[in-house]
Short mmCIF file of C-alpha atoms and ligand atoms in Angstrom, two decimals:
data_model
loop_
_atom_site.label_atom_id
_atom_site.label_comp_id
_atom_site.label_asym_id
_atom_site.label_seq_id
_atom_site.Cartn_x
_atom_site.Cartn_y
_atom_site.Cartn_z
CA UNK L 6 109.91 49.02 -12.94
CA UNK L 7 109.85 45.75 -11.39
CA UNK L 8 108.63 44.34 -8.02
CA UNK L 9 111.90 44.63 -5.75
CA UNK L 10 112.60 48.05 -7.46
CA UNK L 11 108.75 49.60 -6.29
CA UNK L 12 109.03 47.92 -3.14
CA UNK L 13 112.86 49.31 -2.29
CA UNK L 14 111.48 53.27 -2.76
CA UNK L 15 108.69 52.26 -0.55
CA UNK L 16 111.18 51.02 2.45
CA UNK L 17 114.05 53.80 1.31
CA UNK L 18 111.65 56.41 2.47
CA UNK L 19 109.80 54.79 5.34
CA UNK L 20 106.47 54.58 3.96
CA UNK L 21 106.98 51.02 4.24
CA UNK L 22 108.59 49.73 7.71
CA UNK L 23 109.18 45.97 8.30
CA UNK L 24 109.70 45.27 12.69
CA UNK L 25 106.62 44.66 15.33
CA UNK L 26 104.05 47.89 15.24
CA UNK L 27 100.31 48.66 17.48
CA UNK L 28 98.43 50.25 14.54
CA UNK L 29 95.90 52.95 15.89
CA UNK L 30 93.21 49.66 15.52
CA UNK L 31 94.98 48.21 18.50
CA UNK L 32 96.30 45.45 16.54
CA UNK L 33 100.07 44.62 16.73
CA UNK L 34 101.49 43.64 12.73
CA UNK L 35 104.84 42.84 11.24
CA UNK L 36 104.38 45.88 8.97
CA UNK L 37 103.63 49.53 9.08
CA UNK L 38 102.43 51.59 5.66
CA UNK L 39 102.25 55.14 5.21
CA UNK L 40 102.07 55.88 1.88
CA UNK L 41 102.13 59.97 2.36
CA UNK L 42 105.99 59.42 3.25
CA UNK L 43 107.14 58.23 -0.60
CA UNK L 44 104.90 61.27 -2.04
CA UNK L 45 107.08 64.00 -0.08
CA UNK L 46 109.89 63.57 -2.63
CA UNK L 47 108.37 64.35 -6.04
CA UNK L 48 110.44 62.42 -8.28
CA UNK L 49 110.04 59.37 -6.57
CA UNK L 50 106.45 59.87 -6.78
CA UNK L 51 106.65 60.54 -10.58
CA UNK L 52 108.47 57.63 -11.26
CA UNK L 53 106.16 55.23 -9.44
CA UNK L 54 103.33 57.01 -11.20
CA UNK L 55 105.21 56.67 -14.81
CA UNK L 56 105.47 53.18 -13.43
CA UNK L 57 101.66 52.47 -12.66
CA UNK L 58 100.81 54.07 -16.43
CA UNK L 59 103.41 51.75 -17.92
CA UNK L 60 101.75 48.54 -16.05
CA UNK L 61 98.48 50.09 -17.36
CA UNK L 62 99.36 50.61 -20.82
CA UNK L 63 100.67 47.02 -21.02
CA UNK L 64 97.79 45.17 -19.25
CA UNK L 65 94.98 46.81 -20.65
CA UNK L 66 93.86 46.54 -24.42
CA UNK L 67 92.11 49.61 -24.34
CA UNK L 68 93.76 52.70 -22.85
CA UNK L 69 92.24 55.90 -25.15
CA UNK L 70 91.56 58.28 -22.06
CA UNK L 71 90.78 61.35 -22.23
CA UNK L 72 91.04 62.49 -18.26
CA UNK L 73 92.57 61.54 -15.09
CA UNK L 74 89.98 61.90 -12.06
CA UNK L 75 90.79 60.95 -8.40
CA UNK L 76 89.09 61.48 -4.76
CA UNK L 77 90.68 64.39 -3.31
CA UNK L 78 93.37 64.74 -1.22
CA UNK L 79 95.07 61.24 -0.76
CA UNK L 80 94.63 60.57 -5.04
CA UNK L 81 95.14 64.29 -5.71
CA UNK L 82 99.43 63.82 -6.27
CA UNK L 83 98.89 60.79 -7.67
CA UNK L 84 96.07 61.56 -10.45
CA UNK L 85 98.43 64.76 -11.52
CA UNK L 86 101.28 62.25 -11.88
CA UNK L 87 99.65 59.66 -13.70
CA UNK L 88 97.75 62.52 -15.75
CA UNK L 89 101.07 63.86 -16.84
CA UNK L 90 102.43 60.34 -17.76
CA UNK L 91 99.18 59.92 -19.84
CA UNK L 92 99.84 63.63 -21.56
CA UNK L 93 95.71 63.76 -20.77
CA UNK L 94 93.72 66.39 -18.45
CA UNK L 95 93.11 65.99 -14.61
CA UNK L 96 90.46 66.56 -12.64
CA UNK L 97 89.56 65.47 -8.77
CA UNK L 98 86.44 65.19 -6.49
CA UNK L 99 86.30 66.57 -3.09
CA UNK L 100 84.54 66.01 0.08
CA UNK L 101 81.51 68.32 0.76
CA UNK L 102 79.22 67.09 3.78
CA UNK L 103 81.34 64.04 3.87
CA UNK L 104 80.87 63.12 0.76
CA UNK L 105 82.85 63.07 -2.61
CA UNK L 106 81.55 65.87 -5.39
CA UNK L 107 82.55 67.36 -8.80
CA UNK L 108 82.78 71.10 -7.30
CA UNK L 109 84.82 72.83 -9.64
CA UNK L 110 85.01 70.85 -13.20
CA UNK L 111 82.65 69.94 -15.97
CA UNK L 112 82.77 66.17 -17.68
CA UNK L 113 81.66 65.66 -21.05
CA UNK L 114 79.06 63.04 -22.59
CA UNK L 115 81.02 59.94 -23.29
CA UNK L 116 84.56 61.31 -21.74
CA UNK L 117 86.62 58.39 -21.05
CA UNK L 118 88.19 57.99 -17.56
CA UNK L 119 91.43 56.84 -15.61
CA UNK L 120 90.13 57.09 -11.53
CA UNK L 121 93.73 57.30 -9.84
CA UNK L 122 94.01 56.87 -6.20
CA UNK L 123 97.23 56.31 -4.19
CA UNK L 124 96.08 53.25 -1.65
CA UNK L 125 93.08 51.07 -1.63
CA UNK L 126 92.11 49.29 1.21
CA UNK L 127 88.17 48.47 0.37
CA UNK L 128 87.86 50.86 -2.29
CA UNK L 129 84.85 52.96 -0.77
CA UNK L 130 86.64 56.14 -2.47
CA UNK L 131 86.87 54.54 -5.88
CA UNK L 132 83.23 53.54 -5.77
CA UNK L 133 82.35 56.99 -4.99
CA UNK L 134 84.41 58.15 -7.91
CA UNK L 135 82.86 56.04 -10.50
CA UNK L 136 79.40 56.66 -9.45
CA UNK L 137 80.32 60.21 -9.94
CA UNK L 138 81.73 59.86 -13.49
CA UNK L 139 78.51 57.67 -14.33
CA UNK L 140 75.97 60.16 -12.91
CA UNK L 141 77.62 63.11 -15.14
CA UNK L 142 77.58 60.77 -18.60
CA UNK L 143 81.44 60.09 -18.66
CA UNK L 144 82.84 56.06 -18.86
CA UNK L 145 85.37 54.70 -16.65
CA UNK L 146 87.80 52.91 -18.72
CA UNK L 147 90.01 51.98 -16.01
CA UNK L 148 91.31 52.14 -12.51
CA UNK L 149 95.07 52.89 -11.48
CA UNK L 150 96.20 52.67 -7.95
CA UNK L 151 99.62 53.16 -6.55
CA UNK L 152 99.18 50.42 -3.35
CA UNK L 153 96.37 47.64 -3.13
CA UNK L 154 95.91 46.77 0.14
CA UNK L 155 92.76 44.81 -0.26
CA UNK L 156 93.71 41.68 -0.57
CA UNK L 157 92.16 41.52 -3.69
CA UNK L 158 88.93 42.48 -2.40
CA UNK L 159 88.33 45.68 -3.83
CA UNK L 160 86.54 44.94 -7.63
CA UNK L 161 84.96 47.39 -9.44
CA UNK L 162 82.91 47.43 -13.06
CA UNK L 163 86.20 48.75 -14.41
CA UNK L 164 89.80 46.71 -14.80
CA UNK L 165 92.18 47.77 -11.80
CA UNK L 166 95.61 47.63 -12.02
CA UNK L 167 97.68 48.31 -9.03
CA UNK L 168 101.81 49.06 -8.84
CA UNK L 169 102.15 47.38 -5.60
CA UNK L 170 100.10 44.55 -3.51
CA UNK L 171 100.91 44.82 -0.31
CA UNK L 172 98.16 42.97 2.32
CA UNK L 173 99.11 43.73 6.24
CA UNK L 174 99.34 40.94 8.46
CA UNK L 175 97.77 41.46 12.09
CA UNK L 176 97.42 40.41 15.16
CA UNK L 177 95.66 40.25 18.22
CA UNK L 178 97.95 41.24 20.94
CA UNK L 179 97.07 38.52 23.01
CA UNK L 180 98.16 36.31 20.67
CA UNK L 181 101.10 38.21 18.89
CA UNK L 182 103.70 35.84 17.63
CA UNK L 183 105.99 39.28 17.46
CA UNK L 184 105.61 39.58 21.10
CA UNK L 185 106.17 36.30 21.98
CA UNK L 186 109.56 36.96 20.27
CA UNK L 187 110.26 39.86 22.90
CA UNK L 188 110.42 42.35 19.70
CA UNK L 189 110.34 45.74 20.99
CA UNK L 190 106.82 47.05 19.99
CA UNK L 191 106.86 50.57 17.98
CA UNK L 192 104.22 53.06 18.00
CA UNK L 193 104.18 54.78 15.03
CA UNK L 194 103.60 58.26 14.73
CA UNK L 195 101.92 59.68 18.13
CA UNK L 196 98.28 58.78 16.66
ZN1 ZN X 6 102.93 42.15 19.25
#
């Protein structure tokens, strides 16, 4: 799937929105990403995931997996998806005590990983992940994430490979060239 065809399911279902936004930081940007609104329509999400594995397979020499594990609930969709593309097992973490855990599944000595995860923003939930797979003997042989919005930031021990790069612009509102345009300001969603 190339670029322009990723990006046009992201803006045909309004997870992407291009026009003058207040995110809930307070800062005003040109964009405004919800990545929850492409994953209500199922095929969509499929395809992007059959997508990501594709990039996957074709960037990285080594893709023998064995399981799909992602951070619960944002990477749960996503990890199922990929999983399926992958014909492999999935598994997620969850939060207990705000923090991530391996409640209800068992990983094997040496079982090789994909972590899935749908956005990444500094990749505090992928960390988590891999320390996870590490503690219980398994390898992480790669990371596969629907949206990077890190800015290239987010690095971990394993190769990521991302579907779409997308870094937000912001601004101060004081200094918003959007306002200074007279753009009428949106607040999405009442948060
Ligand atoms: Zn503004």
């Amino acid at each position: 799937m190339k670029q322009e065809e990723v990006l046009k399911l992201f803006e045909e279902t309004q997870a992407l929105l291009n026009g003058h936004f207040e995110l809930r930081s307070g800062l005003h940007s040109n964009q405004f990403f919800q990545c929850a609104l492409v994953l209500q329509y199922p095929r969509i999400a499929g395809q992007l995931c059959e997508a990501l594995v594709e990039k996957m397979k074709a960037e990285l020499a080594d893709m023998e997996v064995d399981t799909v594990i992602a951070p619960a609930m944002g990477g749960i969709t996503i990890g199922h998806d990929v999983a399926r593309a992958l014909g492999v097992r999935f598994i997620f973490v969850e939060k207990e005590d705000n923090e991530l855990k391996l409640r209800r599944f068992k990983i094997k000595e040496g079982e090789r990983f994909v972590i899935a995860e749908d956005v990444v923003t500094r990749g505090g939930r992928v960390q988590e992940t891999i320390d996870i797979v590490n503690e219980n003997g398994g390898v992480v042989a790669a990371i596969g994430i629907l949206v990077n919005r890190s800015g290239g930031k987010a690095e971990f021990e394993a190769p990521l490979v991302s579907l779409l790069e997308i870094e937000p612009v912001t601004y101060d509102p004081s200094d918003c060239p959007l306002c200074k345009e007279g753009l009428n300001l949106i607040h999405p969603g009442s948060k």
